[in-house]
PDB file of C-alpha atoms in Angstrom:
ATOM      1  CA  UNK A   1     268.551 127.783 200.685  1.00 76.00           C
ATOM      2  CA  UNK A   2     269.212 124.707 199.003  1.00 87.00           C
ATOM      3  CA  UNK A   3     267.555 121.307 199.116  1.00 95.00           C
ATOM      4  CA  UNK A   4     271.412 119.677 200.185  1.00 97.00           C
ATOM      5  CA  UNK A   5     272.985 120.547 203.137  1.00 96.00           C
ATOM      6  CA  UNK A   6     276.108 121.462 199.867  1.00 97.00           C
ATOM      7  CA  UNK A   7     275.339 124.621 198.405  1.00 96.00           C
ATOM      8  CA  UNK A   8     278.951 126.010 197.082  1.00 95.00           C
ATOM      9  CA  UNK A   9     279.031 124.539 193.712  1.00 96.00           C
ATOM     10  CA  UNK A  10     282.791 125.974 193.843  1.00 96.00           C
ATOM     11  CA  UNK A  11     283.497 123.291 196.178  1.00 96.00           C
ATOM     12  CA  UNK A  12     282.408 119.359 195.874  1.00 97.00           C
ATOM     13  CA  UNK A  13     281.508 117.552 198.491  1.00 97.00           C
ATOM     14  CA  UNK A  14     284.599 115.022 200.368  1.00 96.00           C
ATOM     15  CA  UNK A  15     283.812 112.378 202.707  1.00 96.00           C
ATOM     16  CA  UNK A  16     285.131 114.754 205.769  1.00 97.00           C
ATOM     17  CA  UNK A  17     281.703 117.195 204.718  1.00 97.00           C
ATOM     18  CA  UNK A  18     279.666 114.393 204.251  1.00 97.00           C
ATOM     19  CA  UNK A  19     280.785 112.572 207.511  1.00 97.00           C
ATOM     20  CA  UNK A  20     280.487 116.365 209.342  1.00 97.00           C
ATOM     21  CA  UNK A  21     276.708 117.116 208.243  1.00 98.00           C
ATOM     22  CA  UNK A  22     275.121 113.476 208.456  1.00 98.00           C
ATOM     23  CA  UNK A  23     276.326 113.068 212.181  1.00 97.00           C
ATOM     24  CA  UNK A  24     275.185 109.493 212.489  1.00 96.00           C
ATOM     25  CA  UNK A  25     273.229 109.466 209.367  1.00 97.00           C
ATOM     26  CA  UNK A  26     276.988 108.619 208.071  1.00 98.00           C
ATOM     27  CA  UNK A  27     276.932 105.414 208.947  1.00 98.00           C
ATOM     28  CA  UNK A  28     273.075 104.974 206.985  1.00 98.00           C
ATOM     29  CA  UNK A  29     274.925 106.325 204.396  1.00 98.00           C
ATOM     30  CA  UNK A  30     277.681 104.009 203.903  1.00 98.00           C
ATOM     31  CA  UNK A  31     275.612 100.939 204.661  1.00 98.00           C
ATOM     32  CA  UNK A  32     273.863 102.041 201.563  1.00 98.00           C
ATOM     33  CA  UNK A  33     276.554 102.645 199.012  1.00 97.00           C
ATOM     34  CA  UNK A  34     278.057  99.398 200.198  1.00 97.00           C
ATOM     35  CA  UNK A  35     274.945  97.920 199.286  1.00 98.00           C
ATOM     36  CA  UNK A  36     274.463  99.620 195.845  1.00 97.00           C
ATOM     37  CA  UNK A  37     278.409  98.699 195.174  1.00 96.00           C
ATOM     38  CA  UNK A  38     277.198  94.902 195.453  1.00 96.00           C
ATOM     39  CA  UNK A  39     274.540  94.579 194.299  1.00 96.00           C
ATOM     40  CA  UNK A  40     274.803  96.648 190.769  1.00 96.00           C
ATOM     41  CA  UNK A  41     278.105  96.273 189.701  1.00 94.00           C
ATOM     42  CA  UNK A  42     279.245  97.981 187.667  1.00 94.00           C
ATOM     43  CA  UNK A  43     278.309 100.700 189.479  1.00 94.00           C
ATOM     44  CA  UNK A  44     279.705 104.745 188.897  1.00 96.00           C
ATOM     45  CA  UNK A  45     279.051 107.095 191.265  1.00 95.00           C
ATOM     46  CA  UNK A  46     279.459 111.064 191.076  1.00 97.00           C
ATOM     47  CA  UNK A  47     278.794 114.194 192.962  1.00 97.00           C
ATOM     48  CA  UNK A  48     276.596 116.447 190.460  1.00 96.00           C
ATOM     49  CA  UNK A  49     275.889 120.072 191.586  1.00 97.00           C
ATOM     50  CA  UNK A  50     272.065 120.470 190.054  1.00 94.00           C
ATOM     51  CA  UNK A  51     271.782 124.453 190.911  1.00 94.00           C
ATOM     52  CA  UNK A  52     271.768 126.759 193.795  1.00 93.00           C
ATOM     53  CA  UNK A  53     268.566 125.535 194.248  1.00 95.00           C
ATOM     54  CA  UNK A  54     269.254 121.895 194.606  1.00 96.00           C
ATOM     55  CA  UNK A  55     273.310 122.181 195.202  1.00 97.00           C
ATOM     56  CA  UNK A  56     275.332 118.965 195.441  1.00 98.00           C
ATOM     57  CA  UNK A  57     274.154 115.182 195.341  1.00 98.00           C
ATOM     58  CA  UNK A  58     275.410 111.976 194.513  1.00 98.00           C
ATOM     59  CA  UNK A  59     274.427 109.758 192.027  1.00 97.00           C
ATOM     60  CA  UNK A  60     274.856 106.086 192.033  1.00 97.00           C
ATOM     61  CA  UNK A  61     274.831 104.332 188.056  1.00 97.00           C
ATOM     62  CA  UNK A  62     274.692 101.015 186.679  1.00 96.00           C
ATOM     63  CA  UNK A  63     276.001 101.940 183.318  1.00 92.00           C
ATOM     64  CA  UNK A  64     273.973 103.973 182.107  1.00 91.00           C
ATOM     65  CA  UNK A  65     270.939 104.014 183.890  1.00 94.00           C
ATOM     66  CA  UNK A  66     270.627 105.842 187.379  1.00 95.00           C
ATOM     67  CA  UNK A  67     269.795 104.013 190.141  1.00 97.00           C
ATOM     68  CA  UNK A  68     269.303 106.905 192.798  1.00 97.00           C
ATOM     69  CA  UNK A  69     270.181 109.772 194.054  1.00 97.00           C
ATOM     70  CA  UNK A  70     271.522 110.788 197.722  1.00 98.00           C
ATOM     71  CA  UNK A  71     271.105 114.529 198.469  1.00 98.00           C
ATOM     72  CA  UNK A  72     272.830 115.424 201.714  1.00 98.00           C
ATOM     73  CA  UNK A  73     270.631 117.070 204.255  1.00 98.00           C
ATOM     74  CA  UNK A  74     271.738 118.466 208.211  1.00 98.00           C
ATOM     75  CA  UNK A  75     271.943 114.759 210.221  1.00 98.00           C
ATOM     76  CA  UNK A  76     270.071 112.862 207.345  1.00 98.00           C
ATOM     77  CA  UNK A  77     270.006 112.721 203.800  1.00 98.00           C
ATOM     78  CA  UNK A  78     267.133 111.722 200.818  1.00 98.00           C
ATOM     79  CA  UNK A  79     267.032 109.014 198.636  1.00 98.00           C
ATOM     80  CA  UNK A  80     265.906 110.360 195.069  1.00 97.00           C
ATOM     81  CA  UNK A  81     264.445 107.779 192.484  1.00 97.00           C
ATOM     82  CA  UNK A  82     263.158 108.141 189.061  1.00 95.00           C
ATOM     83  CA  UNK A  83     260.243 105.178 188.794  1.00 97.00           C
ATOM     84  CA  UNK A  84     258.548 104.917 185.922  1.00 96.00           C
ATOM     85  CA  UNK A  85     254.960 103.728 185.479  1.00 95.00           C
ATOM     86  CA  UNK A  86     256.027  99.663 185.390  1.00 96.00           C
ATOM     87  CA  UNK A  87     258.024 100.376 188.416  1.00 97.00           C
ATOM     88  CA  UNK A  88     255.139 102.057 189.795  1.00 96.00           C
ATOM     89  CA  UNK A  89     252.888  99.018 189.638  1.00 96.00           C
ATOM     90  CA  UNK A  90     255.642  96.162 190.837  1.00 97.00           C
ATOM     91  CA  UNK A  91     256.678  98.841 193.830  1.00 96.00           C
ATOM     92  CA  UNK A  92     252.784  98.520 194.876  1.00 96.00           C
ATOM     93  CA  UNK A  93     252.719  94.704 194.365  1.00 97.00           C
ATOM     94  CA  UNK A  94     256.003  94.208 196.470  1.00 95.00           C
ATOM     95  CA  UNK A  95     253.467  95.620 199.281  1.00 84.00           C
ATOM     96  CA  UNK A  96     256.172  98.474 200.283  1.00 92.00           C
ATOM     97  CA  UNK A  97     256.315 100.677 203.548  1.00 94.00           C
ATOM     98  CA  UNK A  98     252.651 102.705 203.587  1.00 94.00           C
ATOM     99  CA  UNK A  99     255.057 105.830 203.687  1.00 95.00           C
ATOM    100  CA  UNK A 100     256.968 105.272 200.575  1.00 96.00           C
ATOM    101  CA  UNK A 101     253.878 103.995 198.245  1.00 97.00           C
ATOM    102  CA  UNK A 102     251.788 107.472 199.729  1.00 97.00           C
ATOM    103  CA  UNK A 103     255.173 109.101 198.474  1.00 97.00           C
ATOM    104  CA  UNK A 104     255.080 107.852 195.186  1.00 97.00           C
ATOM    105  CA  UNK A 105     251.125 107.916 194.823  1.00 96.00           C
ATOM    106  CA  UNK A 106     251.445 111.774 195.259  1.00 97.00           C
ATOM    107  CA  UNK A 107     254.427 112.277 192.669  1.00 96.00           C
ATOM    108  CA  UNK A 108     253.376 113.736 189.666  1.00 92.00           C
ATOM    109  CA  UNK A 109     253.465 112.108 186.166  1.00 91.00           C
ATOM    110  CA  UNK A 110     256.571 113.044 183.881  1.00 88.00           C
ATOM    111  CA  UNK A 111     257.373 111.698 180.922  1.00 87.00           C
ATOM    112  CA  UNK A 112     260.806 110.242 182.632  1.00 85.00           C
ATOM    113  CA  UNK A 113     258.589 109.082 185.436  1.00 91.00           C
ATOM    114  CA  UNK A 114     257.638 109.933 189.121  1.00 96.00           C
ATOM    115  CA  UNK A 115     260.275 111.936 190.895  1.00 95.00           C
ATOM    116  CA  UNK A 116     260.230 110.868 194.351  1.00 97.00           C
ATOM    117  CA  UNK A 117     262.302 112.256 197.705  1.00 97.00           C
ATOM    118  CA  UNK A 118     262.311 110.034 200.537  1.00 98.00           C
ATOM    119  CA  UNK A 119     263.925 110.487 204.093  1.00 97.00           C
ATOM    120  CA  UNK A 120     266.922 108.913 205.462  1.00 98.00           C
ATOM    121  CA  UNK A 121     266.844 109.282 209.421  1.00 96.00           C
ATOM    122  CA  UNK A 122     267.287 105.797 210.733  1.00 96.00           C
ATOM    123  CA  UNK A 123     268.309 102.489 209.898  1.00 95.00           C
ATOM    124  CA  UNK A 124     264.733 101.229 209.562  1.00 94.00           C
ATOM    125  CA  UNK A 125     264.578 103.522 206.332  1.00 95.00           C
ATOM    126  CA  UNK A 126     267.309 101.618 204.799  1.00 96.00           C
ATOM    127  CA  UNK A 127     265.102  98.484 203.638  1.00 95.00           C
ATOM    128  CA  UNK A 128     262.338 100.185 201.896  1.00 95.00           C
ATOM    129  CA  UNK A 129     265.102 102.182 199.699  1.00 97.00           C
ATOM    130  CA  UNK A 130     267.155  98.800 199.173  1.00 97.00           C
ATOM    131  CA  UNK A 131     264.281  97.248 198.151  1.00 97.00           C
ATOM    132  CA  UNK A 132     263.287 100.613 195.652  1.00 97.00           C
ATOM    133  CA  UNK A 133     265.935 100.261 194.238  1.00 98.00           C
ATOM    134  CA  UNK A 134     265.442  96.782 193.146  1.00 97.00           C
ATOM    135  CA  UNK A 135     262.507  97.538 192.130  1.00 97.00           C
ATOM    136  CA  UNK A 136     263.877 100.361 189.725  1.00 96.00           C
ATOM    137  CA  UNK A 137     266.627  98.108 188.150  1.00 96.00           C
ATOM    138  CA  UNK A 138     264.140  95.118 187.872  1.00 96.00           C
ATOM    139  CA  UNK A 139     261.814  97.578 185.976  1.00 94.00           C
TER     140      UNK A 139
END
């Protein structure tokens, strides 16, 4: 099974799927892209399929540089970041959520950084992400 809740690389993702399999993690969703959509502009955003492993997420990009990922899960979804080791430091001074800095203690070391996965369940979540992201761009 794959990690998204899309797993038919014949067939991308639409906003009537997405809506379907988040439930009310839709609306988390949205909120989010909204807030990538202002805050980074210009910002491109695509549906990649990564593998049957894996299978369908979205990726949000400031030109060239990736911001995050979203991979659709059954009633919630992840947030996927790429942080490397300067990102690493300012995401500990900006005194995070305990949950996400454990998260990205335990990530191992790549040369393209440390590939986290973090849950999106309630709105609550939302603020550690935004402020992730930040971090990222910043860094």
């Amino acid at each position: 099974m794959a990690l998204s809740a899309f797993d038919d690389k014949s067939r991308e993702p639409n906003k009537a799927m997405l809506t379907g399999t988040l439930g009310r993690s839709a609306a988390l969703w949205e909120a989010l892209v909204d807030h990538l959509a202002t805050e980074y502009q210009p910002l491109s955003e695509s549906w990649n399929f990564a593998g049957a492993k894996y299978g369908w997420s979205y990726r949000a990009q400031r030109k060239k540089r990736t911001i995050l990922y979203l991979t659709p899960c059954k009633k919630y979804f992840l947030a996927g970041f790429a942080l490397g080791e300067k990102a690493v430091r300012a995401a500990h001074a900006a005194k995070l959520p305990k949950d996400i800095l454990a998260a990205i203690d335990a990530a191992p070391k790549y040369a393209e950084g440390r590939g986290i996965r973090l849950e999106v369940r309630y709105k609550r979540d939302l603020d550690g992400i935004k402020k992730l992201a930040a971090i990222k761009m910043a860094n």
